[in-house]
Tab-separated table of C-alpha atoms and ligand atoms in Angstrom:
chain	number	residue	atom	x	y	z
N	9	MET	CA	12.892	5.914	-19.643
N	10	SER	CA	15.784	6.461	-17.277
N	11	ARG	CA	18.589	8.998	-17.136
N	12	GLY	CA	20.417	6.942	-14.506
N	13	ASN	CA	18.446	4.637	-12.279
N	14	PRO	CA	19.225	5.201	-8.582
N	15	TYR	CA	17.109	2.160	-7.687
N	16	GLN	CA	19.307	-0.214	-9.706
N	17	GLU	CA	21.687	-0.565	-6.756
N	18	ILE	CA	18.943	-2.207	-4.652
N	19	GLU	CA	17.901	-4.789	-7.257
N	20	HIS	CA	18.487	-8.246	-5.895
N	21	GLY	CA	17.605	-11.890	-6.498
N	22	GLY	CA	16.419	-13.394	-9.751
N	23	PRO	CA	13.108	-13.347	-11.673
N	24	GLY	CA	10.218	-13.975	-9.285
N	25	ARG	CA	11.729	-12.208	-6.263
N	26	ILE	CA	10.312	-8.789	-5.366
N	27	GLY	CA	12.631	-6.081	-6.627
N	28	TRP	CA	14.787	-8.271	-8.854
N	29	ARG	CA	14.275	-5.686	-11.623
N	30	ILE	CA	13.338	-2.042	-10.986
N	31	HIS	CA	12.245	0.118	-13.921
N	32	TYR	CA	12.750	3.790	-13.134
N	33	PHE	CA	11.023	6.766	-14.780
N	34	HIS	CA	11.286	10.500	-14.164
N	35	GLU	CA	7.627	10.983	-14.977
N	36	LEU	CA	4.678	8.728	-15.644
N	37	ASP	CA	0.949	9.198	-15.654
N	38	SER	CA	0.811	6.295	-13.178
N	39	THR	CA	3.198	3.490	-12.292
N	40	GLN	CA	0.104	1.236	-12.478
N	41	SER	CA	-0.270	1.918	-16.229
N	42	ALA	CA	3.428	1.330	-16.942
N	43	ALA	CA	3.292	-1.935	-14.975
N	44	ARG	CA	0.218	-3.013	-16.969
N	45	ASP	CA	2.228	-2.547	-20.191
N	46	LEU	CA	5.094	-4.589	-18.715
N	47	VAL	CA	2.675	-7.414	-17.854
N	48	ALA	CA	1.475	-7.389	-21.481
N	49	ASP	CA	5.144	-7.756	-22.505
N	50	GLY	CA	5.513	-10.788	-20.202
N	51	ALA	CA	7.390	-9.193	-17.296
N	52	ALA	CA	8.243	-11.673	-14.543
N	53	GLN	CA	6.821	-11.554	-11.042
N	54	GLY	CA	8.696	-9.171	-8.788
N	55	THR	CA	9.309	-6.580	-11.493
N	56	VAL	CA	8.882	-3.095	-10.038
N	57	VAL	CA	8.090	0.267	-11.619
N	58	VAL	CA	9.155	3.424	-9.781
N	59	ALA	CA	8.469	7.021	-10.870
N	60	GLU	CA	9.838	10.278	-9.480
N	61	ARG	CA	6.543	11.963	-10.317
N	62	GLN	CA	3.085	10.890	-11.469
N	63	THR	CA	0.810	13.173	-13.461
N	64	ALA	CA	-2.273	11.012	-12.833
N	65	GLY	CA	-1.438	8.980	-9.716
N	66	ARG	CA	-4.353	6.738	-8.829
N	67	GLY	CA	-5.779	6.245	-5.351
N	68	ARG	CA	-8.569	4.011	-4.130
N	69	MET	CA	-12.137	4.599	-5.234
N	70	GLY	CA	-11.163	6.681	-8.247
N	71	ARG	CA	-9.326	9.277	-6.144
N	72	GLN	CA	-6.169	11.078	-7.288
N	73	TRP	CA	-2.879	10.342	-5.550
N	74	HIS	CA	-0.855	13.523	-4.983
N	75	SER	CA	2.490	12.682	-6.622
N	76	PRO	CA	4.959	15.595	-6.679
N	77	ALA	CA	8.522	15.080	-7.946
N	78	GLY	CA	11.593	14.079	-6.027
N	79	VAL	CA	10.215	13.598	-2.514
N	80	ASN	CA	8.143	10.427	-2.214
N	81	LEU	CA	8.052	6.823	-3.311
N	82	TYR	CA	5.590	5.779	-6.029
N	83	ALA	CA	6.003	2.106	-6.882
N	84	THR	CA	4.053	-0.692	-8.521
N	85	ILE	CA	5.059	-4.307	-7.965
N	86	ILE	CA	3.983	-6.997	-10.427
N	87	LEU	CA	2.833	-10.222	-8.744
N	88	ARG	CA	1.729	-13.396	-10.482
N	89	PRO	CA	0.088	-15.421	-7.695
N	90	ALA	CA	-1.862	-18.619	-8.302
N	91	ILE	CA	-4.921	-17.504	-6.310
N	92	PRO	CA	-8.610	-16.950	-7.060
N	93	LEU	CA	-9.629	-13.447	-8.122
N	94	ALA	CA	-11.589	-13.038	-4.880
N	95	GLU	CA	-8.364	-13.204	-2.841
N	96	VAL	CA	-6.564	-10.356	-4.604
N	97	SER	CA	-7.512	-7.723	-2.013
N	98	ARG	CA	-5.634	-9.700	0.658
N	99	LEU	CA	-2.418	-8.882	-1.175
N	100	SER	CA	-2.869	-5.208	-0.396
N	101	LEU	CA	-2.983	-6.144	3.304
N	102	VAL	CA	0.244	-8.106	2.853
N	103	ALA	CA	1.796	-5.040	1.215
N	104	GLY	CA	0.487	-2.944	4.122
N	105	VAL	CA	2.384	-5.118	6.584
N	106	ALA	CA	5.579	-4.787	4.517
N	107	ALA	CA	5.176	-1.000	4.255
N	108	ALA	CA	4.522	-0.696	7.998
N	109	GLU	CA	7.586	-2.815	8.748
N	110	ALA	CA	9.775	-0.741	6.409
N	111	LEU	CA	8.583	2.611	7.800
N	112	SER	CA	8.849	1.340	11.372
N	113	ARG	CA	12.584	0.933	10.925
N	114	GLU	CA	12.726	4.726	10.549
N	115	ALA	CA	9.915	5.572	12.952
N	116	PRO	CA	9.602	2.785	15.527
N	117	GLY	CA	6.252	2.711	17.296
N	118	LEU	CA	4.686	5.482	15.203
N	119	VAL	CA	3.352	3.506	12.223
N	120	THR	CA	-0.121	1.973	12.093
N	121	LEU	CA	-2.396	0.475	9.446
N	122	LYS	CA	-5.923	1.672	8.890
N	123	TRP	CA	-8.037	-0.969	7.217
N	124	PRO	CA	-8.085	-1.587	4.402
N	125	ASN	CA	-5.105	0.111	2.816
N	126	ASP	CA	-3.911	3.239	4.596
N	127	ILE	CA	-0.545	3.630	6.251
N	128	TRP	CA	-0.553	6.103	9.101
N	129	ILE	CA	2.209	7.812	11.015
N	130	ARG	CA	1.021	9.305	14.326
N	131	GLY	CA	-2.572	8.939	13.154
N	132	ARG	CA	-2.230	10.758	9.834
N	133	LYS	CA	-2.091	9.239	6.402
N	134	ALA	CA	1.464	8.844	5.086
N	135	GLY	CA	0.818	6.170	2.493
N	136	GLY	CA	-1.696	4.100	0.615
N	137	ILE	CA	-1.938	0.892	-1.349
N	138	ILE	CA	-4.048	-0.342	-4.231
N	139	ALA	CA	-4.149	-3.829	-5.724
N	140	GLU	CA	-5.420	-4.120	-9.297
N	141	ALA	CA	-6.073	-7.467	-10.908
N	142	ILE	CA	-5.298	-8.153	-14.551
N	143	THR	CA	-7.483	-10.942	-15.868
N	144	GLY	CA	-7.398	-13.083	-18.989
N	145	SER	CA	-10.183	-13.912	-21.418
N	146	HIS	CA	-11.713	-16.494	-19.045
N	147	ASP	CA	-11.582	-14.190	-16.007
N	148	ASP	CA	-8.456	-16.043	-14.931
N	149	LEU	CA	-5.964	-14.036	-12.882
N	150	VAL	CA	-2.953	-13.070	-14.981
N	151	ALA	CA	-1.224	-10.671	-12.600
N	152	VAL	CA	-1.783	-8.326	-9.681
N	153	LEU	CA	-0.415	-4.791	-9.702
N	154	VAL	CA	0.314	-3.721	-6.139
N	155	GLY	CA	0.675	0.063	-6.099
N	156	ILE	CA	2.299	1.680	-3.075
N	157	GLY	CA	2.596	5.407	-2.465
N	158	LEU	CA	4.623	6.568	0.547
N	159	ASN	CA	5.020	10.202	1.585
N	160	ILE	CA	8.639	10.277	2.619
N	161	ASN	CA	10.146	13.753	2.286
N	162	LEU	CA	6.969	15.665	1.417
N	163	ALA	CA	7.067	19.065	3.167
N	164	ALA	CA	4.077	20.270	5.185
N	165	ALA	CA	3.725	23.268	2.862
N	166	ASP	CA	3.358	20.914	-0.113
N	167	ILE	CA	0.382	19.006	1.298
N	168	PRO	CA	-2.659	20.031	-0.762
N	169	GLU	CA	-5.158	22.235	1.072
N	170	GLU	CA	-7.882	19.577	1.084
N	171	LEU	CA	-5.582	17.051	2.805
N	172	ARG	CA	-4.186	19.387	5.502
N	173	GLY	CA	-4.488	17.905	8.971
N	174	ARG	CA	-5.154	14.440	7.547
N	175	ALA	CA	-1.977	13.721	5.578
N	176	THR	CA	1.624	13.678	6.699
N	177	SER	CA	5.030	12.366	5.685
N	178	LEU	CA	7.851	10.524	7.370
N	179	SER	CA	10.061	13.635	7.310
N	180	ILE	CA	7.344	15.845	8.813
N	181	GLU	CA	6.960	13.411	11.705
N	182	LEU	CA	10.673	12.824	12.242
N	183	GLY	CA	11.894	16.358	11.580
N	184	ARG	CA	14.560	15.140	9.184
N	185	LEU	CA	14.884	14.011	5.577
N	186	CYS	CA	14.917	10.261	4.946
N	187	ASP	CA	16.679	8.088	2.376
N	188	ARG	CA	14.062	7.018	-0.192
N	189	ILE	CA	16.266	4.371	-1.787
N	190	ALA	CA	16.984	2.719	1.577
N	191	ILE	CA	13.259	2.740	2.414
N	192	ALA	CA	12.402	1.247	-0.992
N	193	ASP	CA	15.043	-1.418	-0.371
N	194	SER	CA	13.534	-2.456	2.953
N	195	LEU	CA	9.992	-2.230	1.540
N	196	PHE	CA	10.807	-4.648	-1.305
N	197	SER	CA	12.721	-6.987	1.042
N	198	PHE	CA	9.872	-7.105	3.583
N	199	LEU	CA	7.328	-7.596	0.805
N	200	ASP	CA	9.397	-10.402	-0.688
N	201	TYR	CA	9.520	-12.122	2.697
N	202	ARG	CA	5.840	-11.609	3.598
N	203	TYR	CA	4.555	-12.483	0.127
N	204	MET	CA	6.547	-15.729	-0.003
N	205	GLU	CA	5.212	-16.543	3.485
N	206	VAL	CA	1.617	-16.065	2.298
N	207	VAL	CA	2.226	-18.068	-0.888
N	208	SER	CA	3.546	-20.970	1.231
N	209	ASN	CA	1.276	-20.829	4.293
N	210	GLY	CA	-1.754	-18.726	3.365
N	211	PHE	CA	-2.929	-15.369	4.684
N	212	GLY	CA	-3.758	-16.665	8.172
N	213	GLY	CA	-0.129	-16.534	9.299
N	214	ILE	CA	0.269	-12.858	8.492
N	215	ARG	CA	-3.049	-11.757	10.021
N	216	PRO	CA	-1.653	-11.406	13.589
N	217	ILE	CA	1.177	-9.225	12.274
N	218	TRP	CA	-1.310	-6.995	10.473
N	219	GLU	CA	-3.266	-6.805	13.758
N	220	LEU	CA	-0.157	-5.634	15.631
N	221	PHE	CA	-0.137	-2.549	13.407
N	222	SER	CA	-3.912	-2.069	13.372
N	223	ALA	CA	-5.012	1.498	14.117
N	224	LEU	CA	-8.649	0.472	14.409
N	225	THR	CA	-8.885	-2.584	16.643
N	226	GLY	CA	-10.955	-1.720	19.721
N	227	ARG	CA	-12.031	1.652	18.266
N	228	SER	CA	-15.578	2.835	17.583
N	229	VAL	CA	-15.960	3.468	13.881
N	230	GLY	CA	-18.472	4.164	11.177
N	231	VAL	CA	-18.152	2.254	7.921
N	232	VAL	CA	-19.721	3.183	4.627
N	233	GLU	CA	-20.132	0.019	2.597
N	234	ALA	CA	-22.018	0.017	-0.692
N	235	GLY	CA	-23.782	3.281	0.236
N	236	ARG	CA	-24.908	1.985	3.675
N	237	ARG	CA	-23.443	3.307	6.960
N	238	VAL	CA	-22.871	0.932	9.881
N	239	SER	CA	-21.374	1.774	13.286
N	240	GLY	CA	-19.623	-0.491	15.734
N	241	THR	CA	-16.420	-1.480	17.460
N	242	VAL	CA	-13.628	-3.014	15.414
N	243	ARG	CA	-12.637	-6.488	16.620
N	244	GLY	CA	-9.880	-7.027	14.031
N	245	ILE	CA	-9.712	-8.748	10.666
N	246	ASP	CA	-10.402	-12.365	9.746
N	247	ASP	CA	-8.354	-14.818	7.707
N	248	ASP	CA	-9.937	-13.430	4.529
N	249	GLY	CA	-8.808	-9.895	5.395
N	250	ALA	CA	-12.384	-8.734	6.092
N	251	LEU	CA	-12.914	-6.174	8.883
N	252	LEU	CA	-14.803	-7.587	11.862
N	253	LEU	CA	-17.256	-5.047	13.231
N	254	ASP	CA	-19.159	-5.597	16.457
N	255	THR	CA	-22.408	-3.653	16.057
N	256	GLY	CA	-23.594	-4.473	19.573
N	257	SER	CA	-26.031	-7.136	18.425
N	258	GLN	CA	-23.722	-9.097	16.129
N	259	THR	CA	-20.258	-9.187	14.556
N	260	ILE	CA	-20.393	-8.478	10.848
N	261	ARG	CA	-17.746	-8.847	8.175
N	262	ILE	CA	-16.972	-5.801	6.050
N	263	LEU	CA	-15.345	-6.722	2.752
N	264	ALA	CA	-14.827	-3.221	1.338
N	265	GLY	CA	-15.572	0.265	2.497
N	266	ASP	CA	-14.394	3.551	3.950
N	267	VAL	CA	-13.903	3.682	7.699
N	268	THR	CA	-14.189	6.780	9.889
N	269	ILE	CA	-13.086	6.746	13.515
N	270	GLU	CA	-15.815	8.236	15.715
N	271	GLY	CA	-14.715	11.605	17.042
N	272	ALA	CA	-11.805	11.873	14.588
N	273	TYR	CA	-11.525	13.619	11.241
N	274	GLU	CA	-13.148	12.224	8.118
N	275	SER	CA	-10.640	10.131	6.143
A	22	BTN	C1	-4.928	5.104	-1.683
A	22	BTN	O1	-5.922	5.638	-2.190
A	22	BTN	O2	-4.685	5.247	-0.492
A	22	BTN	C2	-3.993	4.265	-2.530
A	22	BTN	C3	-2.911	5.112	-3.135
A	22	BTN	C4	-1.936	4.337	-4.003
A	22	BTN	C5	-0.943	5.253	-4.683
A	22	BTN	C6	0.113	4.500	-5.423
A	22	BTN	S1	1.470	5.536	-5.917
A	22	BTN	C7	2.117	4.234	-6.874
A	22	BTN	C8	0.943	3.564	-7.560
A	22	BTN	N1	0.620	4.271	-8.790
A	22	BTN	C9	-0.569	4.853	-8.726
A	22	BTN	O3	-1.082	5.521	-9.637
A	22	BTN	N2	-1.137	4.606	-7.546
A	22	BTN	C10	-0.310	3.788	-6.695
């Protein structure tokens, strides 16, 4: 485990609050796997796992998450919400709002959210979120692992060939290095605030804030959902976190899928 934990200084609050305990590792296959083990050991809500480097970082849809050492933030937050399994994906939107708020402190006006789970700076991907549910023997929800990857000090030369032009980092966009611990601190504080808000008042209250950051609202997009491609104009998201797509003849709800902005690069 740790040879000195630089994230210990930002731990705050007691069990249940996001970031009350931060486990720090130099290298992991994935912070998601380490968090899963902690859940099995009974870790309280709000426990966080951070790694300097991941050897098998996991992205959405079975993709790899590029996780080099010493430059970015790779974190998994353990949540234990009393919600139905079907509502788990909303938590990744809540985390998206918190990540956008935290990055916006460094880069005001440059951060947007691309439904469902991408964090963009100046229109390029600088972060991503996954939410994995852990269920019990009766399909009951035991915990949710919210994984957040943020490219903070990743250099342009270290962006893998296949992501060039589509990925970026905070430091590339700002032209200076940024303090990862301070960004983690504001990320966990914003997530604590937004998550507690959703637990008390439901997702509906946070939807307009997500919309403020939306990169897609009003744009013409193509969506691939369950192997089928649909085109239309994005009208926003609904209180379930579904994307509202105006196809010209009707507005349909997209629950999961990959979105491409017409005329822009493939994401
Ligand atoms: C995406 O595909 O955009 C989601 C990427 C999520 C990456 C983060 S990094 C921390 C956590 N551990 C992982 O293995 N994945 C998530």
